[in-house]
Short mmCIF file of C-alpha atoms in Angstrom, two decimals:
data_model
loop_
_atom_site.label_atom_id
_atom_site.label_comp_id
_atom_site.label_asym_id
_atom_site.label_seq_id
_atom_site.Cartn_x
_atom_site.Cartn_y
_atom_site.Cartn_z
CA MET A 1 64.85 -228.23 64.40
CA THR A 2 68.47 -229.02 65.25
CA HIS A 3 70.39 -232.09 64.07
CA PHE A 4 73.44 -233.05 66.12
CA THR A 5 76.06 -235.46 64.80
CA ILE A 6 79.76 -236.11 65.30
CA SER A 7 81.45 -235.32 61.99
CA SER A 8 85.04 -236.48 62.58
CA THR A 9 87.72 -237.16 65.13
CA SER A 10 91.43 -236.36 64.98
CA ALA A 11 93.03 -239.12 67.01
CA GLU A 12 96.51 -237.68 66.53
CA HIS A 13 95.72 -234.40 68.23
CA GLY A 14 92.79 -235.48 70.37
CA VAL A 15 90.50 -232.86 68.86
CA ASN A 16 86.90 -233.77 68.08
CA LEU A 17 84.69 -231.94 65.58
CA TYR A 18 80.91 -231.77 65.89
CA THR A 19 78.39 -230.73 63.27
CA LEU A 20 75.07 -228.97 63.80
CA ARG A 21 72.74 -229.12 60.80
CA ASN A 22 69.35 -227.60 60.08
CA ALA A 23 66.68 -228.92 57.73
CA TYR A 24 68.03 -226.84 54.82
CA GLY A 25 71.57 -228.18 54.90
CA MET A 26 73.22 -225.30 56.74
CA ARG A 27 76.13 -226.67 58.80
CA VAL A 28 78.10 -225.33 61.73
CA ILE A 29 81.21 -227.28 62.73
CA ILE A 30 82.50 -226.88 66.28
CA SER A 31 85.67 -228.15 67.94
CA ASP A 32 85.95 -229.26 71.54
CA ARG A 33 89.28 -227.43 71.66
CA GLY A 34 88.24 -224.00 72.86
CA ALA A 35 84.58 -224.79 72.05
CA ALA A 36 85.50 -223.08 68.78
CA MET A 37 83.33 -222.53 65.73
CA VAL A 38 85.51 -223.96 62.96
CA SER A 39 83.22 -223.55 59.93
CA TRP A 40 79.76 -222.27 59.03
CA TRP A 41 78.61 -223.42 55.62
CA ALA A 42 75.75 -221.37 54.18
CA PRO A 43 74.33 -220.66 50.69
CA ASP A 44 74.43 -217.33 48.86
CA ARG A 45 71.55 -215.88 46.83
CA TYR A 46 72.32 -218.35 44.04
CA GLY A 47 72.40 -221.37 46.33
CA ARG A 48 76.19 -221.70 46.24
CA GLU A 49 77.67 -222.81 49.55
CA ALA A 50 80.67 -221.21 51.19
CA ASP A 51 82.29 -221.14 54.62
CA VAL A 52 81.65 -217.71 56.16
CA LEU A 53 84.11 -218.19 59.05
CA LEU A 54 87.85 -217.61 58.97
CA GLY A 55 89.94 -220.46 60.31
CA TYR A 56 93.00 -222.63 59.98
CA GLN A 57 93.61 -225.21 57.29
CA ASP A 58 94.83 -227.81 59.79
CA ILE A 59 92.90 -228.72 62.92
CA GLU A 60 96.15 -228.92 64.90
CA ARG A 61 96.50 -225.14 64.71
CA TYR A 62 93.44 -224.82 66.95
CA ILE A 63 95.50 -226.32 69.77
CA ALA A 64 97.41 -223.03 70.09
CA ASN A 65 95.00 -220.75 68.14
CA PRO A 66 96.90 -217.46 68.60
CA ALA A 67 94.24 -215.61 66.55
CA TYR A 68 91.42 -217.00 68.77
CA PHE A 69 89.57 -218.13 65.61
CA GLY A 70 85.98 -219.02 66.50
CA SER A 71 86.74 -219.80 70.14
CA ILE A 72 84.94 -219.11 73.38
CA VAL A 73 87.18 -216.71 75.29
CA GLY A 74 87.29 -216.34 79.07
CA ARG A 75 87.48 -215.99 81.94
CA TRP A 76 87.77 -212.48 80.66
CA GLY A 77 87.06 -211.60 77.04
CA ASN A 78 88.88 -208.47 75.84
CA ARG A 79 91.41 -206.49 77.92
CA ILE A 80 92.17 -205.74 81.56
CA ALA A 81 94.56 -202.79 82.00
CA ASP A 82 97.97 -203.94 83.28
CA GLY A 83 96.37 -207.29 84.13
CA ARG A 84 95.38 -205.86 87.51
CA PHE A 85 92.17 -205.36 89.46
CA THR A 86 91.03 -205.03 93.05
CA MET A 87 88.06 -207.07 94.26
CA ASP A 88 86.66 -207.00 97.78
CA GLY A 89 89.77 -205.15 98.93
CA VAL A 90 92.20 -207.73 97.52
CA ASP A 91 94.60 -206.90 94.68
CA TYR A 92 94.97 -209.44 91.87
CA GLN A 93 97.56 -209.78 89.12
CA VAL A 94 96.49 -211.92 86.16
CA ASP A 95 98.39 -212.89 83.02
CA ARG A 96 99.71 -210.02 80.92
CA ASN A 97 99.76 -211.48 77.43
CA ASN A 98 99.00 -208.38 75.34
CA GLY A 99 101.82 -206.01 76.12
CA ASP A 100 101.07 -204.81 79.64
CA ASN A 101 97.45 -205.93 79.40
CA HIS A 102 95.53 -209.09 80.04
CA LEU A 103 93.69 -210.30 76.92
CA HIS A 104 91.09 -213.04 76.38
CA GLY A 105 91.86 -215.16 79.42
CA GLY A 106 95.65 -215.10 79.16
CA GLU A 107 97.92 -218.13 79.05
CA SER A 108 95.24 -220.36 80.59
CA GLY A 109 92.35 -218.99 78.56
CA PHE A 110 89.21 -220.96 77.75
CA HIS A 111 90.21 -220.91 74.05
CA LEU A 112 93.11 -223.27 74.88
CA MET A 113 91.13 -225.72 76.97
CA GLN A 114 89.63 -229.07 76.04
CA TRP A 115 85.88 -228.75 76.64
CA GLN A 116 83.75 -231.75 77.57
CA VAL A 117 80.68 -232.60 75.52
CA GLN A 118 77.57 -233.34 77.57
CA PRO A 119 74.43 -235.06 76.29
CA ASP A 120 71.70 -232.50 75.57
CA PRO A 121 68.63 -233.02 73.39
CA GLU A 122 68.55 -229.33 72.40
CA GLY A 123 71.97 -229.11 70.74
CA LEU A 124 75.66 -229.26 71.49
CA ARG A 125 76.51 -228.57 75.13
CA MET A 126 80.12 -228.19 76.19
CA THR A 127 81.40 -227.69 79.74
CA LEU A 128 84.71 -226.66 81.23
CA VAL A 129 86.15 -226.60 84.75
CA SER A 130 88.55 -223.70 85.24
CA PRO A 131 90.56 -224.22 88.44
CA ASP A 132 91.26 -221.65 91.13
CA GLY A 133 94.32 -219.65 90.12
CA ALA A 134 94.02 -220.23 86.36
CA ALA A 135 95.73 -217.28 84.68
CA GLY A 136 95.74 -215.66 88.14
CA PHE A 137 91.96 -215.55 88.60
CA PRO A 138 90.43 -216.70 91.91
CA GLY A 139 87.79 -219.38 92.34
CA ASN A 140 86.93 -222.68 90.68
CA VAL A 141 84.58 -221.94 87.78
CA LEU A 142 82.25 -224.32 85.98
CA ALA A 143 81.38 -222.88 82.56
CA SER A 144 78.95 -224.18 79.96
CA VAL A 145 77.96 -223.24 76.42
CA LEU A 146 75.00 -224.61 74.49
CA TYR A 147 75.06 -224.26 70.70
CA ARG A 148 71.75 -224.56 68.84
CA LEU A 149 71.11 -224.11 65.12
CA ASP A 150 67.51 -223.73 63.92
CA ASP A 151 65.83 -223.84 60.53
CA GLU A 152 65.77 -220.03 60.33
CA GLY A 153 69.57 -219.97 60.25
CA ARG A 154 69.93 -218.83 63.86
CA LEU A 155 72.96 -220.07 65.78
CA ARG A 156 72.12 -219.47 69.42
CA ILE A 157 74.88 -219.56 72.05
CA ASP A 158 73.73 -219.80 75.67
CA TYR A 159 76.47 -219.34 78.26
CA THR A 160 76.31 -220.16 81.98
CA ALA A 161 78.92 -220.20 84.72
CA THR A 162 79.11 -220.75 88.49
CA THR A 163 81.94 -220.28 90.97
CA ASP A 164 82.93 -221.15 94.54
CA ALA A 165 84.67 -217.77 95.13
CA PRO A 166 84.15 -214.28 93.73
CA THR A 167 85.76 -213.87 90.30
CA PRO A 168 85.40 -211.64 87.25
CA ILE A 169 83.56 -213.26 84.34
CA ASN A 170 83.15 -211.94 80.80
CA LEU A 171 82.60 -214.61 78.16
CA THR A 172 82.22 -214.12 74.43
CA SER A 173 82.58 -215.85 71.07
CA HIS A 174 85.51 -214.78 68.90
CA GLY A 175 84.24 -215.84 65.49
CA TYR A 176 85.75 -214.06 62.48
CA PHE A 177 83.21 -213.66 59.67
CA ASN A 178 83.56 -212.97 55.98
CA LEU A 179 80.18 -213.21 54.28
CA ASN A 180 81.61 -213.52 50.77
CA GLY A 181 83.19 -216.80 51.78
CA GLY A 182 86.75 -215.51 51.65
CA CYS A 183 86.90 -214.58 47.96
CA ASP A 184 87.65 -210.96 48.93
CA ASN A 185 88.07 -208.82 52.04
CA ILE A 186 85.22 -207.33 54.09
CA CYS A 187 85.51 -203.73 52.87
CA ASP A 188 82.28 -203.82 50.85
CA HIS A 189 80.30 -205.37 53.74
CA ILE A 190 77.55 -203.01 54.91
CA LEU A 191 77.35 -202.71 58.69
CA SER A 192 74.78 -201.32 61.10
CA ILE A 193 75.11 -201.15 64.89
CA ASP A 194 72.32 -199.91 67.14
CA ALA A 195 74.44 -197.74 69.46
CA ASP A 196 74.77 -194.01 70.02
CA THR A 197 78.09 -194.19 71.87
CA TYR A 198 81.31 -196.17 71.80
CA LEU A 199 84.38 -196.41 74.04
CA GLN A 200 87.42 -194.46 72.90
CA VAL A 201 90.74 -196.15 73.71
CA ASN A 202 94.28 -195.14 74.58
CA SER A 203 97.45 -196.34 72.86
CA LYS A 204 97.17 -199.67 74.70
CA LEU A 205 93.57 -200.14 73.48
CA ILE A 206 92.17 -199.65 76.98
CA PRO A 207 88.91 -197.62 77.07
CA GLU A 208 89.27 -194.09 78.41
CA ARG A 209 85.88 -192.48 77.81
CA ALA A 210 82.52 -192.91 76.12
CA ALA A 211 82.00 -190.77 73.01
CA GLU A 212 79.06 -190.07 70.73
CA VAL A 213 79.24 -191.84 67.39
CA ALA A 214 77.49 -188.94 65.62
CA GLY A 215 79.67 -187.28 63.01
CA SER A 216 82.45 -189.86 63.33
CA ALA A 217 83.67 -192.93 61.46
CA PHE A 218 82.05 -194.97 64.21
CA ASP A 219 78.47 -194.00 63.34
CA PHE A 220 76.83 -197.14 61.96
CA ARG A 221 73.33 -196.29 63.13
CA GLN A 222 72.48 -196.22 59.44
CA PRO A 223 73.96 -199.01 57.30
CA ALA A 224 77.32 -198.08 55.79
CA PRO A 225 80.12 -200.01 54.04
CA ILE A 226 83.10 -200.80 56.25
CA GLY A 227 85.89 -200.10 53.76
CA PRO A 228 85.43 -196.35 53.24
CA ARG A 229 85.18 -195.81 56.99
CA LEU A 230 88.60 -197.40 57.51
CA SER A 231 90.22 -194.53 55.61
CA TRP A 232 88.52 -191.72 57.52
CA PRO A 233 90.94 -189.33 59.27
CA ASP A 234 90.19 -190.41 62.81
CA GLU A 235 92.79 -190.73 65.58
CA GLN A 236 90.92 -193.67 67.10
CA LEU A 237 91.26 -195.60 63.84
CA ASN A 238 94.96 -194.76 63.72
CA ILE A 239 95.49 -196.07 67.24
CA ALA A 240 93.87 -199.45 66.55
CA GLY A 241 94.76 -199.83 62.87
CA GLY A 242 91.03 -199.89 62.14
CA PHE A 243 88.06 -200.72 64.32
CA ASP A 244 88.74 -202.51 67.60
CA HIS A 245 86.25 -200.71 69.83
CA CYS A 246 83.35 -201.56 72.07
CA TYR A 247 79.94 -200.09 71.30
CA CYS A 248 77.67 -199.20 74.22
CA LEU A 249 74.40 -200.90 73.32
CA HIS A 250 71.03 -199.50 74.28
CA ARG A 251 69.94 -200.98 77.58
CA GLU A 252 67.62 -200.71 80.52
CA GLU A 253 69.41 -199.31 83.54
CA PRO A 254 69.67 -201.79 86.44
CA ASP A 255 67.89 -201.29 89.72
CA ALA A 256 70.43 -199.60 92.01
CA ALA A 257 68.97 -201.54 94.93
CA GLU A 258 70.05 -204.81 93.31
CA PRO A 259 73.84 -204.82 92.83
CA GLY A 260 75.52 -207.23 90.50
CA ARG A 261 74.95 -208.43 86.97
CA HIS A 262 71.68 -207.62 85.20
CA PRO A 263 71.50 -209.20 81.73
CA GLN A 264 69.44 -207.27 79.24
CA ALA A 265 66.58 -208.65 77.20
CA LEU A 266 67.67 -210.47 74.06
CA ARG A 267 67.47 -207.83 71.32
CA GLU A 268 68.81 -207.26 67.81
CA VAL A 269 71.88 -205.01 67.93
CA ALA A 270 73.72 -205.30 64.59
CA THR A 271 73.49 -206.45 60.98
CA VAL A 272 76.11 -207.00 58.30
CA TYR A 273 75.18 -207.40 54.63
CA ASP A 274 77.41 -208.54 51.77
CA PRO A 275 76.02 -207.18 48.48
CA GLY A 276 77.94 -209.67 46.35
CA SER A 277 76.62 -212.86 47.92
CA GLY A 278 73.40 -211.54 49.41
CA ARG A 279 74.29 -213.07 52.77
CA GLN A 280 73.26 -211.12 55.85
CA LEU A 281 74.38 -211.68 59.44
CA THR A 282 72.14 -210.42 62.24
CA VAL A 283 73.40 -210.28 65.82
CA SER A 284 71.18 -210.33 68.91
CA THR A 285 72.42 -210.40 72.49
CA THR A 286 71.67 -209.91 76.17
CA GLU A 287 74.98 -208.06 76.69
CA ILE A 288 75.64 -204.33 77.13
CA GLY A 289 78.68 -204.15 74.85
CA LEU A 290 79.51 -205.18 71.30
CA GLN A 291 83.15 -205.19 70.23
CA PHE A 292 83.53 -204.47 66.52
CA TYR A 293 86.91 -205.68 65.30
CA SER A 294 87.84 -205.24 61.64
CA GLY A 295 90.61 -207.86 61.56
CA ASN A 296 93.42 -205.32 61.89
CA PHE A 297 96.03 -207.84 63.09
CA LEU A 298 95.41 -210.63 60.56
CA LYS A 299 98.56 -209.93 58.55
CA ASN A 300 100.38 -213.20 57.76
CA VAL A 301 98.07 -215.28 59.97
CA PRO A 302 97.85 -218.77 58.40
CA GLY A 303 94.42 -219.48 56.95
CA ARG A 304 92.58 -222.07 54.91
CA GLY A 305 94.23 -221.29 51.56
CA ASP A 306 97.78 -221.14 50.26
CA LYS A 307 98.11 -217.46 51.15
CA PRO A 308 97.96 -216.20 54.73
CA TYR A 309 95.27 -213.79 55.77
CA ALA A 310 95.65 -210.04 55.41
CA PRO A 311 94.22 -207.18 57.50
CA HIS A 312 90.45 -206.78 57.07
CA ASP A 313 89.94 -210.28 55.65
CA GLY A 314 87.39 -210.85 58.42
CA PHE A 315 85.43 -209.08 61.12
CA CYS A 316 84.27 -209.92 64.64
CA LEU A 317 81.15 -208.78 66.48
CA GLU A 318 81.77 -209.93 70.05
CA ALA A 319 78.92 -209.47 72.53
CA GLN A 320 80.32 -208.89 76.00
CA ALA A 321 80.72 -206.61 79.00
CA TYR A 322 82.82 -203.48 78.56
CA PRO A 323 86.61 -203.95 78.23
CA ASN A 324 88.37 -203.33 81.56
CA GLN A 325 84.97 -203.01 83.26
CA ILE A 326 86.38 -204.76 86.33
CA ASN A 327 88.39 -201.56 86.93
CA GLY A 328 85.50 -199.19 86.35
CA PRO A 329 82.41 -197.93 88.17
CA GLU A 330 80.35 -200.93 87.03
CA ALA A 331 82.82 -203.53 88.32
CA GLU A 332 80.29 -205.30 90.53
CA ALA A 333 78.23 -206.19 87.47
CA VAL A 334 81.07 -208.38 86.12
CA ILE A 335 81.88 -210.18 89.39
CA LEU A 336 80.38 -213.64 89.71
CA ARG A 337 79.83 -214.69 93.32
CA PRO A 338 79.04 -218.07 94.90
CA GLY A 339 75.35 -218.86 94.64
CA GLN A 340 74.94 -216.73 91.50
CA VAL A 341 74.71 -217.97 87.90
CA TYR A 342 76.33 -216.07 85.06
CA ARG A 343 74.02 -216.11 82.04
CA GLN A 344 74.54 -214.72 78.59
CA THR A 345 72.85 -215.36 75.25
CA THR A 346 74.02 -214.28 71.82
CA VAL A 347 72.37 -215.25 68.54
CA TYR A 348 74.00 -215.04 65.10
CA ARG A 349 71.52 -215.41 62.25
CA LEU A 350 72.55 -216.01 58.65
CA SER A 351 69.99 -215.28 55.96
CA VAL A 352 69.96 -214.30 52.27
CA ARG A 353 68.63 -211.11 50.77
CA GLU A 354 67.60 -211.16 47.13
#
C-alpha cells in the first residue's frame, strides 16, 4: 500500500515537497527540484524515528544542490573522461564540470531541473523534458521516474526515458544514507556487496581496469564494517580519499546478436547494517554497476544541523552503468536510440534487525 500526499509548498522558491507514506508511518519526502529524496523517516529497533538521508537544512539549497543530495542525476550519472565521446562517427564535447571530466549531467543536469508531477495511482511520478543540446548531449529526451513506497519498507524507483536522436543515458539516484540518523558517521556500518570485481580508477577517478576484490579493501562479499577498511594501505583508497568505485555486479551476458541495452533481472546486490540502531538497508537493481561512495568530499558541506558535514558522514550506493562506459567496449549498451525505451529499476528497502 502506498499513500501519496502533498506535504508542503515553498512559494518563495517554487519548490514543492511530496510525501509517500506506508501503513506503518514510514515517510519519504521528495522534492520536484531534481526529483530529489529529501528525507526518509524510519524507526530504529526501539521504535525511535530518525531521518536516514543526508540533506540541507533549507529547501532553497536544493536549487543549486552542489552535493547532489538525494537527486536523480542524468543524462549521465558518474563521469565521462574529458567530457568527450564519439557516437555513430560523430565527436561530442559535453560539460566538463569535474576537473577535465563530465560529472552527473554537468551544468544542465537533471538534478538542477524542475520535474513535473503527473497523476499516477501507483505512487509519485515525475517527468522531465531535456532539450537537444542540454549540457552538450544530442537529442530531446523525455525522462520519467516513479517512486513507490510499500508496507515492507521498500522504496522502488522505476526509471524510463525516450529520445528523438541517439544519446547516452545513465540515470541513477544520488541519495546519501546514514542509518544511525546522523548521530555519528558511517564507519561502524557493516556493508556487503555481491560482486567479485570492481573498477580501479586513475588520478581523475576514471576507470582503467577491472580488478578482483579478493584480498583487497574492496572485498565486501562477506559483511564487513566500513571504517576499518578506509584505513587499509591501498593506493585506490588514497586516490579517491576513500571508496568512490564502481562494483561490477553479477549479471547474465547479453545476446551478442542483439546489440544495445539489456537490463538485468531485479536482484539483491548489497546490504548495509547499522548495529547501533538495528536499521538495515537492502539494495536491489536491474543495473550492471553499483557505485559505492563513502562520502569522501563532504567536508564543510552544509547539512541539517549547526555543524557542516564531515567526510564519511554518509554513503551512497548508486545503481548505474559503468562510469565512462560510453568510451568503452560496451558503449552501445548505454546509447538510447529513437524507438527504444530506457528502463531501470532500483529498490531500497529499510528494515530493522533485532
